Short mmCIF file of C-alpha atoms and ligand atoms in Angstrom, two decimals:
data_model
loop_
_atom_site.label_atom_id
_atom_site.label_comp_id
_atom_site.label_asym_id
_atom_site.label_seq_id
_atom_site.Cartn_x
_atom_site.Cartn_y
_atom_site.Cartn_z
CA MET A 296 -14.23 20.04 -52.21
CA ASP A 297 -14.84 17.21 -49.77
CA LEU A 298 -16.08 18.04 -46.31
CA ASN A 299 -12.93 16.96 -44.43
CA SER A 300 -10.64 19.13 -46.56
CA PHE A 301 -13.09 21.99 -46.22
CA PHE A 302 -13.08 21.57 -42.43
CA GLN A 303 -9.30 21.48 -42.35
CA GLN A 304 -8.99 24.52 -44.57
CA SER A 305 -11.52 26.42 -42.42
CA TYR A 306 -10.18 25.54 -38.96
CA SER A 307 -6.58 24.33 -39.53
CA ARG A 308 -7.23 21.07 -37.69
CA ARG A 309 -8.90 17.76 -38.29
CA PRO A 310 -12.53 17.11 -37.35
CA GLY A 311 -13.22 14.69 -34.51
CA LEU A 312 -16.78 13.72 -35.45
CA HIS A 313 -18.92 13.18 -38.50
CA VAL A 314 -22.71 13.33 -38.50
CA ARG A 315 -25.08 12.15 -41.21
CA ALA A 316 -28.68 13.39 -40.93
CA PRO A 317 -31.01 12.37 -43.77
CA GLY A 318 -33.72 14.35 -45.56
CA ARG A 319 -37.12 12.75 -45.88
CA VAL A 320 -39.75 11.98 -48.44
CA ASN A 321 -43.38 11.60 -47.43
CA LEU A 322 -45.24 8.76 -49.12
CA LEU A 323 -48.68 9.66 -47.79
CA GLY A 324 -50.32 11.75 -45.05
CA GLU A 325 -49.66 15.31 -46.18
CA HIS A 326 -50.45 18.26 -43.92
CA VAL A 327 -51.90 15.92 -41.33
CA ASP A 328 -49.06 16.09 -38.79
CA TYR A 329 -50.40 19.38 -37.37
CA ASN A 330 -53.87 17.79 -37.19
CA ASP A 331 -52.71 14.96 -34.90
CA GLY A 332 -52.93 12.48 -37.81
CA MET A 333 -50.87 9.57 -39.09
CA VAL A 334 -48.08 10.02 -41.64
CA LEU A 335 -45.94 7.69 -43.75
CA PRO A 336 -42.55 9.27 -44.45
CA ALA A 337 -39.20 7.61 -45.11
CA ALA A 338 -35.71 8.94 -44.41
CA LEU A 339 -33.76 9.45 -47.63
CA ASP A 340 -30.33 8.32 -48.74
CA ARG A 341 -29.58 12.01 -49.30
CA ALA A 342 -28.40 13.69 -46.16
CA VAL A 343 -26.82 16.69 -44.49
CA TYR A 344 -23.23 15.92 -43.42
CA LEU A 345 -21.46 17.64 -40.55
CA ALA A 346 -17.77 17.55 -39.68
CA ALA A 347 -17.08 18.92 -36.23
CA ALA A 348 -14.61 19.36 -33.40
CA PRO A 349 -15.34 20.54 -29.85
CA THR A 350 -13.82 23.76 -28.45
CA ASP A 351 -13.77 25.07 -24.90
CA ASP A 352 -14.57 28.72 -25.69
CA GLN A 353 -18.41 28.54 -25.67
CA ILE A 354 -18.42 29.69 -29.29
CA VAL A 355 -20.13 27.78 -32.10
CA ARG A 356 -18.53 28.45 -35.47
CA LEU A 357 -20.39 27.46 -38.61
CA GLN A 358 -19.08 27.02 -42.15
CA ALA A 359 -21.79 26.22 -44.68
CA LEU A 360 -19.98 24.71 -47.64
CA ASP A 361 -22.83 24.97 -50.16
CA LEU A 362 -23.74 28.54 -49.25
CA GLY A 363 -20.11 29.66 -49.04
CA GLU A 364 -21.00 31.47 -45.82
CA THR A 365 -19.79 31.52 -42.24
CA ALA A 366 -21.38 32.57 -38.96
CA ALA A 367 -20.60 32.25 -35.27
CA PHE A 368 -22.48 32.74 -32.04
CA ARG A 369 -21.82 32.46 -28.32
CA VAL A 370 -23.69 29.71 -26.54
CA ASP A 371 -24.52 32.07 -23.66
CA GLN A 372 -25.99 34.65 -26.08
CA VAL A 373 -27.95 32.30 -28.26
CA GLN A 374 -31.32 33.60 -27.09
CA ASP A 375 -30.46 37.00 -28.60
CA LYS A 376 -30.08 35.53 -32.14
CA VAL A 377 -26.92 37.55 -32.76
CA ASP A 378 -23.43 36.75 -34.02
CA LEU A 379 -20.17 37.58 -32.23
CA GLU A 380 -20.38 41.21 -33.41
CA GLY A 381 -23.98 41.58 -32.24
CA ARG A 382 -25.44 41.44 -35.78
CA PRO A 383 -28.62 39.42 -36.38
CA LEU A 384 -27.87 35.78 -37.24
CA PRO A 385 -28.69 34.97 -40.88
CA THR A 386 -31.68 32.63 -41.31
CA TRP A 387 -29.56 29.61 -42.29
CA ALA A 388 -27.57 29.93 -39.03
CA GLN A 389 -30.75 30.17 -36.96
CA TYR A 390 -31.43 26.44 -37.49
CA PRO A 391 -28.32 25.29 -35.56
CA ALA A 392 -28.65 28.21 -33.15
CA GLY A 393 -32.30 27.30 -32.51
CA VAL A 394 -31.23 23.78 -31.62
CA ALA A 395 -28.59 25.12 -29.21
CA TRP A 396 -31.28 27.34 -27.68
CA VAL A 397 -33.81 24.54 -27.16
CA LEU A 398 -31.19 22.19 -25.70
CA LEU A 399 -30.11 24.84 -23.18
CA GLU A 400 -33.76 25.55 -22.35
CA SER A 401 -34.11 21.84 -21.60
CA GLY A 402 -31.08 21.84 -19.30
CA LEU A 403 -28.85 19.93 -21.74
CA GLU A 404 -25.22 20.80 -22.30
CA VAL A 405 -24.23 22.60 -25.51
CA ASN A 406 -20.54 22.53 -26.30
CA GLY A 407 -18.57 25.18 -28.15
CA ALA A 408 -17.71 23.70 -31.55
CA GLN A 409 -16.20 24.24 -34.96
CA VAL A 410 -18.53 22.81 -37.55
CA ALA A 411 -18.45 22.56 -41.33
CA TYR A 412 -21.45 21.16 -43.15
CA THR A 413 -22.89 20.40 -46.54
CA SER A 414 -26.27 19.26 -47.80
CA GLN A 415 -26.95 16.59 -50.39
CA VAL A 416 -30.60 17.22 -49.71
CA PRO A 417 -31.58 19.91 -52.21
CA ILE A 418 -32.46 23.10 -50.33
CA GLY A 419 -36.05 24.37 -50.50
CA ALA A 420 -37.21 21.34 -52.50
CA GLY A 421 -39.61 19.97 -49.89
CA LEU A 422 -37.25 17.18 -48.79
CA SER A 423 -36.60 18.70 -45.36
CA SER A 424 -33.03 19.88 -45.57
CA SER A 425 -33.71 22.19 -42.61
CA ALA A 426 -35.03 19.40 -40.40
CA ALA A 427 -31.91 17.40 -41.34
CA VAL A 428 -29.70 20.33 -40.25
CA GLU A 429 -31.54 20.56 -36.93
CA VAL A 430 -31.39 16.83 -36.23
CA GLY A 431 -27.73 16.70 -37.27
CA PHE A 432 -26.74 19.46 -34.84
CA ALA A 433 -28.85 18.01 -32.04
CA ALA A 434 -27.15 14.62 -32.47
CA LEU A 435 -23.76 16.34 -32.59
CA TRP A 436 -24.31 18.13 -29.28
CA ARG A 437 -25.70 14.95 -27.75
CA ALA A 438 -22.51 13.09 -28.73
CA MET A 439 -20.26 15.90 -27.48
CA GLY A 440 -22.21 16.43 -24.26
CA GLY A 441 -22.58 12.75 -23.45
CA TRP A 442 -26.23 13.26 -22.40
CA SER A 443 -28.86 10.80 -23.49
CA VAL A 444 -32.17 11.70 -25.09
CA ASP A 445 -33.66 9.19 -27.52
CA ASN A 446 -34.07 10.04 -31.19
CA LEU A 447 -37.82 10.61 -31.01
CA ASN A 448 -37.42 13.15 -28.22
CA LEU A 449 -34.47 14.70 -30.03
CA ALA A 450 -36.84 15.23 -32.99
CA ARG A 451 -39.38 16.90 -30.68
CA LEU A 452 -36.73 19.29 -29.41
CA CYS A 453 -35.78 20.15 -33.00
CA GLN A 454 -39.40 20.83 -33.89
CA ARG A 455 -39.64 23.17 -30.91
CA ALA A 456 -36.49 24.97 -32.09
CA GLU A 457 -38.03 25.49 -35.52
CA ASN A 458 -41.40 26.60 -34.11
CA GLN A 459 -40.18 28.88 -31.37
CA TYR A 460 -36.74 30.08 -32.44
CA VAL A 461 -36.78 30.11 -36.26
CA GLY A 462 -40.51 30.90 -36.26
CA VAL A 463 -41.80 28.25 -38.70
CA ALA A 464 -44.99 26.53 -37.51
CA CYS A 465 -44.10 23.05 -38.84
CA GLY A 466 -45.35 19.72 -37.47
CA LEU A 467 -43.15 16.88 -36.20
CA MET A 468 -42.98 14.65 -39.28
CA ASP A 469 -39.76 15.91 -40.86
CA GLN A 470 -37.59 15.91 -37.75
CA PHE A 471 -39.04 12.54 -36.77
CA ALA A 472 -38.14 10.94 -40.11
CA SER A 473 -34.61 12.35 -40.08
CA ALA A 474 -34.04 11.12 -36.52
CA CYS A 475 -35.81 7.75 -36.61
CA GLY A 476 -35.44 6.50 -40.21
CA VAL A 477 -35.04 2.76 -40.80
CA ASP A 478 -33.14 1.36 -43.77
CA GLY A 479 -35.46 0.08 -46.51
CA HIS A 480 -38.62 1.02 -44.60
CA ALA A 481 -41.40 3.59 -44.56
CA LEU A 482 -42.28 4.89 -41.10
CA TYR A 483 -45.88 4.73 -39.95
CA PHE A 484 -46.01 7.50 -37.36
CA ASP A 485 -48.95 8.55 -35.22
CA THR A 486 -48.28 12.23 -34.51
CA ARG A 487 -50.66 12.18 -31.52
CA SER A 488 -49.57 9.13 -29.53
CA LEU A 489 -46.02 9.36 -30.99
CA GLU A 490 -46.10 5.61 -31.53
CA TRP A 491 -44.44 4.45 -34.69
CA GLN A 492 -43.56 1.38 -36.66
CA PRO A 493 -41.28 0.73 -39.64
CA LEU A 494 -43.08 -0.92 -42.59
CA PRO A 495 -41.31 -2.43 -45.61
CA LEU A 496 -42.25 -1.06 -49.02
CA PRO A 497 -43.94 -3.54 -51.40
CA GLY A 498 -41.33 -5.99 -52.72
CA GLY A 499 -39.92 -5.14 -56.15
CA THR A 500 -40.81 -1.43 -55.92
CA VAL A 501 -38.56 1.61 -55.64
CA ILE A 502 -39.07 5.26 -54.78
CA VAL A 503 -38.31 7.82 -57.46
CA ILE A 504 -38.18 11.52 -56.68
CA ALA A 505 -38.85 14.14 -59.34
CA ASP A 506 -37.78 17.67 -58.50
CA SER A 507 -39.87 20.19 -60.45
CA GLY A 508 -37.10 22.77 -60.07
CA VAL A 509 -39.62 25.25 -58.66
CA ARG A 510 -38.48 26.34 -55.22
CA ARG A 511 -40.78 26.93 -52.33
CA SER A 512 -40.63 28.81 -49.09
CA LEU A 513 -42.20 27.15 -46.06
CA THR A 514 -42.21 30.37 -44.09
CA SER A 515 -44.64 31.72 -46.67
CA SER A 516 -47.97 32.60 -45.19
CA ALA A 517 -49.77 29.90 -47.21
CA TYR A 518 -48.66 27.13 -44.80
CA ASN A 519 -49.87 29.10 -41.79
CA GLU A 520 -53.13 29.92 -43.54
CA ARG A 521 -53.77 26.21 -44.07
CA ARG A 522 -53.11 25.56 -40.39
CA ARG A 523 -55.53 28.31 -39.41
CA ALA A 524 -58.26 26.87 -41.66
CA CYS A 525 -57.86 23.49 -39.92
CA GLU A 526 -58.12 25.12 -36.49
CA GLN A 527 -61.20 27.03 -37.57
CA ALA A 528 -62.81 23.80 -38.81
CA VAL A 529 -62.20 22.18 -35.41
CA GLU A 530 -63.71 25.17 -33.57
CA ILE A 531 -66.89 25.08 -35.65
CA LEU A 532 -67.25 21.29 -35.72
CA ARG A 533 -66.86 21.16 -31.95
CA GLY A 534 -70.32 22.75 -31.78
CA TYR A 535 -71.67 19.44 -33.17
CA LEU A 536 -68.97 17.01 -32.05
CA PRO A 537 -68.02 18.31 -28.58
CA ASP A 538 -65.36 15.65 -27.92
CA ILE A 539 -63.04 16.46 -30.84
CA CYS A 540 -59.62 18.02 -30.21
CA ALA A 541 -58.32 17.94 -33.78
CA LEU A 542 -59.44 16.95 -37.29
CA ARG A 543 -57.93 13.54 -36.49
CA ASP A 544 -60.99 12.94 -34.33
CA VAL A 545 -63.50 13.52 -37.13
CA SER A 546 -64.44 10.39 -39.13
CA PRO A 547 -65.35 10.68 -42.82
CA PRO A 548 -69.10 10.00 -42.13
CA GLU A 549 -69.12 12.63 -39.36
CA PHE A 550 -67.46 15.07 -41.69
CA ALA A 551 -70.06 14.37 -44.38
CA ALA A 552 -72.82 15.07 -41.84
CA TYR A 553 -71.47 18.35 -40.47
CA SER A 554 -69.33 19.93 -43.19
CA VAL A 555 -72.30 22.01 -44.38
CA TYR A 556 -71.74 24.21 -41.33
CA LEU A 557 -68.24 25.18 -42.46
CA PRO A 558 -67.35 28.08 -44.76
CA THR A 559 -66.59 26.67 -48.24
CA ASP A 560 -62.82 27.18 -48.12
CA VAL A 561 -62.49 25.79 -44.62
CA SER A 562 -64.63 22.81 -45.59
CA ARG A 563 -62.36 21.97 -48.54
CA ARG A 564 -59.23 22.15 -46.39
CA ALA A 565 -60.78 20.00 -43.67
CA GLU A 566 -62.10 17.46 -46.17
CA HIS A 567 -58.56 16.92 -47.40
CA ILE A 568 -57.33 16.26 -43.87
CA VAL A 569 -60.12 13.90 -42.84
CA LYS A 570 -59.83 11.83 -46.03
CA GLU A 571 -56.03 11.94 -46.11
CA ILE A 572 -55.89 10.41 -42.64
CA ALA A 573 -58.26 7.66 -43.85
CA ARG A 574 -55.99 7.15 -46.90
CA VAL A 575 -52.99 6.60 -44.64
CA GLU A 576 -54.91 3.90 -42.78
CA SER A 577 -55.81 2.19 -46.08
CA ALA A 578 -52.23 2.55 -47.30
CA VAL A 579 -50.90 0.79 -44.20
CA ARG A 580 -53.23 -2.14 -44.85
CA ALA A 581 -52.04 -2.15 -48.48
CA LEU A 582 -48.42 -2.23 -47.30
CA GLU A 583 -49.20 -5.14 -44.98
CA ARG A 584 -50.57 -7.03 -48.00
CA GLN A 585 -47.63 -5.82 -50.15
CA ASP A 586 -50.22 -4.38 -52.53
CA ALA A 587 -48.42 -1.78 -54.63
CA GLN A 588 -51.46 -1.16 -56.89
CA ILE A 589 -53.72 -0.02 -54.08
CA PHE A 590 -50.93 1.92 -52.40
CA GLY A 591 -50.24 3.73 -55.68
CA ALA A 592 -53.92 4.51 -56.26
CA LEU A 593 -54.02 6.12 -52.80
CA MET A 594 -51.01 8.26 -53.75
CA TYR A 595 -52.79 9.51 -56.89
CA ALA A 596 -55.92 10.24 -54.85
CA GLY A 597 -53.79 12.10 -52.29
CA HIS A 598 -52.34 14.28 -55.02
CA ALA A 599 -55.76 15.15 -56.46
CA SER A 600 -56.87 16.16 -52.97
CA LEU A 601 -53.79 18.34 -52.39
CA ARG A 602 -54.41 19.96 -55.78
CA ASP A 603 -58.17 20.51 -55.60
CA LEU A 604 -59.07 20.69 -51.91
CA TYR A 605 -55.94 21.79 -50.06
CA GLU A 606 -54.66 23.83 -53.01
CA VAL A 607 -50.94 23.47 -52.39
CA SER A 608 -49.90 22.07 -55.77
CA THR A 609 -48.39 23.92 -58.73
CA PRO A 610 -48.87 23.42 -62.48
CA GLU A 611 -45.39 21.85 -62.64
CA LEU A 612 -46.16 19.29 -59.91
CA ASP A 613 -49.49 18.47 -61.56
CA THR A 614 -47.69 17.94 -64.88
CA LEU A 615 -45.13 15.61 -63.26
CA VAL A 616 -47.95 13.53 -61.76
CA GLU A 617 -50.07 13.49 -64.93
CA ILE A 618 -47.18 12.30 -67.10
CA THR A 619 -46.68 9.23 -64.91
CA ARG A 620 -50.17 7.93 -65.71
CA GLN A 621 -48.92 6.98 -69.19
CA LEU A 622 -45.63 5.47 -68.00
CA PRO A 623 -45.28 1.69 -67.62
CA GLY A 624 -44.40 0.40 -64.16
CA CYS A 625 -45.63 3.43 -62.21
CA TYR A 626 -48.00 2.55 -59.35
CA GLY A 627 -48.57 6.02 -57.97
CA ALA A 628 -47.31 9.59 -57.83
CA ARG A 629 -48.02 12.67 -55.75
CA LEU A 630 -46.44 15.87 -54.55
CA THR A 631 -44.46 15.37 -51.36
CA GLY A 632 -43.93 17.76 -48.45
CA ALA A 633 -45.67 21.08 -47.97
CA GLY A 634 -46.20 21.75 -51.69
CA PHE A 635 -46.12 25.17 -53.39
CA GLY A 636 -43.27 23.76 -55.53
CA GLY A 637 -40.63 21.14 -54.76
CA CYS A 638 -40.86 17.47 -55.63
CA THR A 639 -43.14 14.57 -56.46
CA VAL A 640 -42.65 11.07 -55.08
CA ASN A 641 -43.31 8.06 -57.30
CA LEU A 642 -43.72 4.39 -56.47
CA VAL A 643 -42.28 2.46 -59.40
CA ASP A 644 -41.69 -1.16 -60.33
CA GLU A 645 -37.98 -1.83 -59.91
CA GLY A 646 -37.55 -3.29 -63.41
CA HIS A 647 -39.09 -0.20 -65.00
CA ALA A 648 -37.25 2.40 -62.92
CA GLU A 649 -34.57 3.34 -65.43
CA GLY A 650 -36.99 3.80 -68.33
CA PHE A 651 -39.39 5.65 -66.04
CA ILE A 652 -36.74 8.16 -64.96
CA GLN A 653 -35.74 8.91 -68.52
CA ALA A 654 -39.28 9.13 -69.89
CA LEU A 655 -40.46 11.39 -67.07
CA SER A 656 -37.54 13.81 -67.48
CA GLU A 657 -38.04 14.02 -71.25
CA ALA A 658 -41.81 14.47 -71.15
CA TYR A 659 -41.54 17.14 -68.43
CA GLN A 660 -39.02 19.10 -70.45
CA GLN A 661 -41.20 18.83 -73.55
CA ARG A 662 -44.33 20.00 -71.77
CA THR A 663 -42.92 22.75 -69.56
CA GLY A 664 -39.57 23.72 -71.09
CA LYS A 665 -38.12 23.10 -67.61
CA GLN A 666 -35.55 20.60 -66.43
CA ALA A 667 -36.60 18.18 -63.68
CA GLN A 668 -34.07 16.27 -61.59
CA VAL A 669 -35.44 12.73 -61.47
CA TYR A 670 -33.65 10.14 -59.39
CA LEU A 671 -33.98 6.86 -57.58
CA CYS A 672 -33.76 6.92 -53.82
CA ARG A 673 -33.63 4.42 -51.03
CA ALA A 674 -35.31 4.59 -47.65
CA SER A 675 -32.40 4.97 -45.25
CA ALA A 676 -31.48 4.90 -41.57
CA GLY A 677 -31.94 7.99 -39.40
CA VAL A 678 -29.24 10.25 -37.96
CA GLU A 679 -25.81 8.74 -37.25
CA VAL A 680 -22.73 10.08 -35.49
CA MET A 681 -19.33 8.57 -36.26
CA PRO A 682 -15.77 9.31 -35.23
CA ALA A 683 -14.09 11.21 -38.11
C1 GLA B 22 -43.65 20.55 -44.01
C2 GLA B 22 -43.69 20.58 -42.49
C3 GLA B 22 -44.23 19.23 -41.96
C4 GLA B 22 -45.55 18.87 -42.63
C5 GLA B 22 -45.43 18.98 -44.15
C6 GLA B 22 -46.75 18.75 -44.85
O1 GLA B 22 -42.72 19.63 -44.47
O2 GLA B 22 -42.42 20.79 -41.96
O3 GLA B 22 -44.36 19.29 -40.57
O4 GLA B 22 -46.59 19.65 -42.15
O5 GLA B 22 -44.94 20.25 -44.54
O6 GLA B 22 -47.18 17.44 -44.67
#
């Protein structure tokens, strides 16, 4: 059913507003956003869509089309994380509720609303469907409330909602990409200074996503463990490099000199971060030269590092990446997002894209017995609000 009909069926009226909030794919710079590093995501042409109408009863009603579930909460009770009957809000409803909470905390108006929404971003696949939900709701309340906060700061509010209300310790990359995406461009984003710049992808290349079909859970302790290892590395290295605040501040030669003082596991995690940040810098220079070969080689190196040093890959993701080495027209491939399942991202010559998609799906099925969803995607614009 289309979203408008679903809205009408749910609320017996027509929606007043539509919101489109894209998912994201990360081309390079994985797990560096919580180490103050630089990342290179792009907003996707797959998005979360909201249809909404304001109400004056201070109640937010949610209809999640894909989940077939409904929930509602009172704006003035949002801090209690309960629905209208006082029952705990289900996790999926905590994302919009968390956004309402953080907006109120920041003194911004949150309107009562009837909302129906649907996600074209596959859920739990590492393409940031939850960040898209957050950014979509934040943009909706901004449009209804008439207050003005720019998209970058909207993303920061959404990250705070996820950290403090939902309880997931994510960085800022996903919300940033969903809010600030630029059509046809990757986004070079410095997560410390918050400066960013759109960069065109090498001419004649396209992005292909391959979904391994293995689902991940970001709330799993593995993500938090990785964060803790990075913090531990900073604490120890500060004994030798007193001016560092984050792994961002450690250069590869400094790391080589002092990594012997780190426990083995912590050293491997930190090595990934230090070198991944350097890879992003090299990748940006490659993009400026429109050099798809070098960019792709950095993607392959990034994957090997996520597999061997950061240990967030899975056999399925490794298989998807390995297969591409034999496929004509593929410049680079790597897992994208947090890992532990989800998708790979591939940089492919435009003329070879169709053959690549078919060959990758077939070889993956042959090797694993599993079905991968492999599809072309375009870097798209960030969140948009339109009259319905
Ligand atoms: C998840 C988090 C991001 C980032 C990536 C890994 O997507 O939400 O903040 O840490 O993992 O790069």
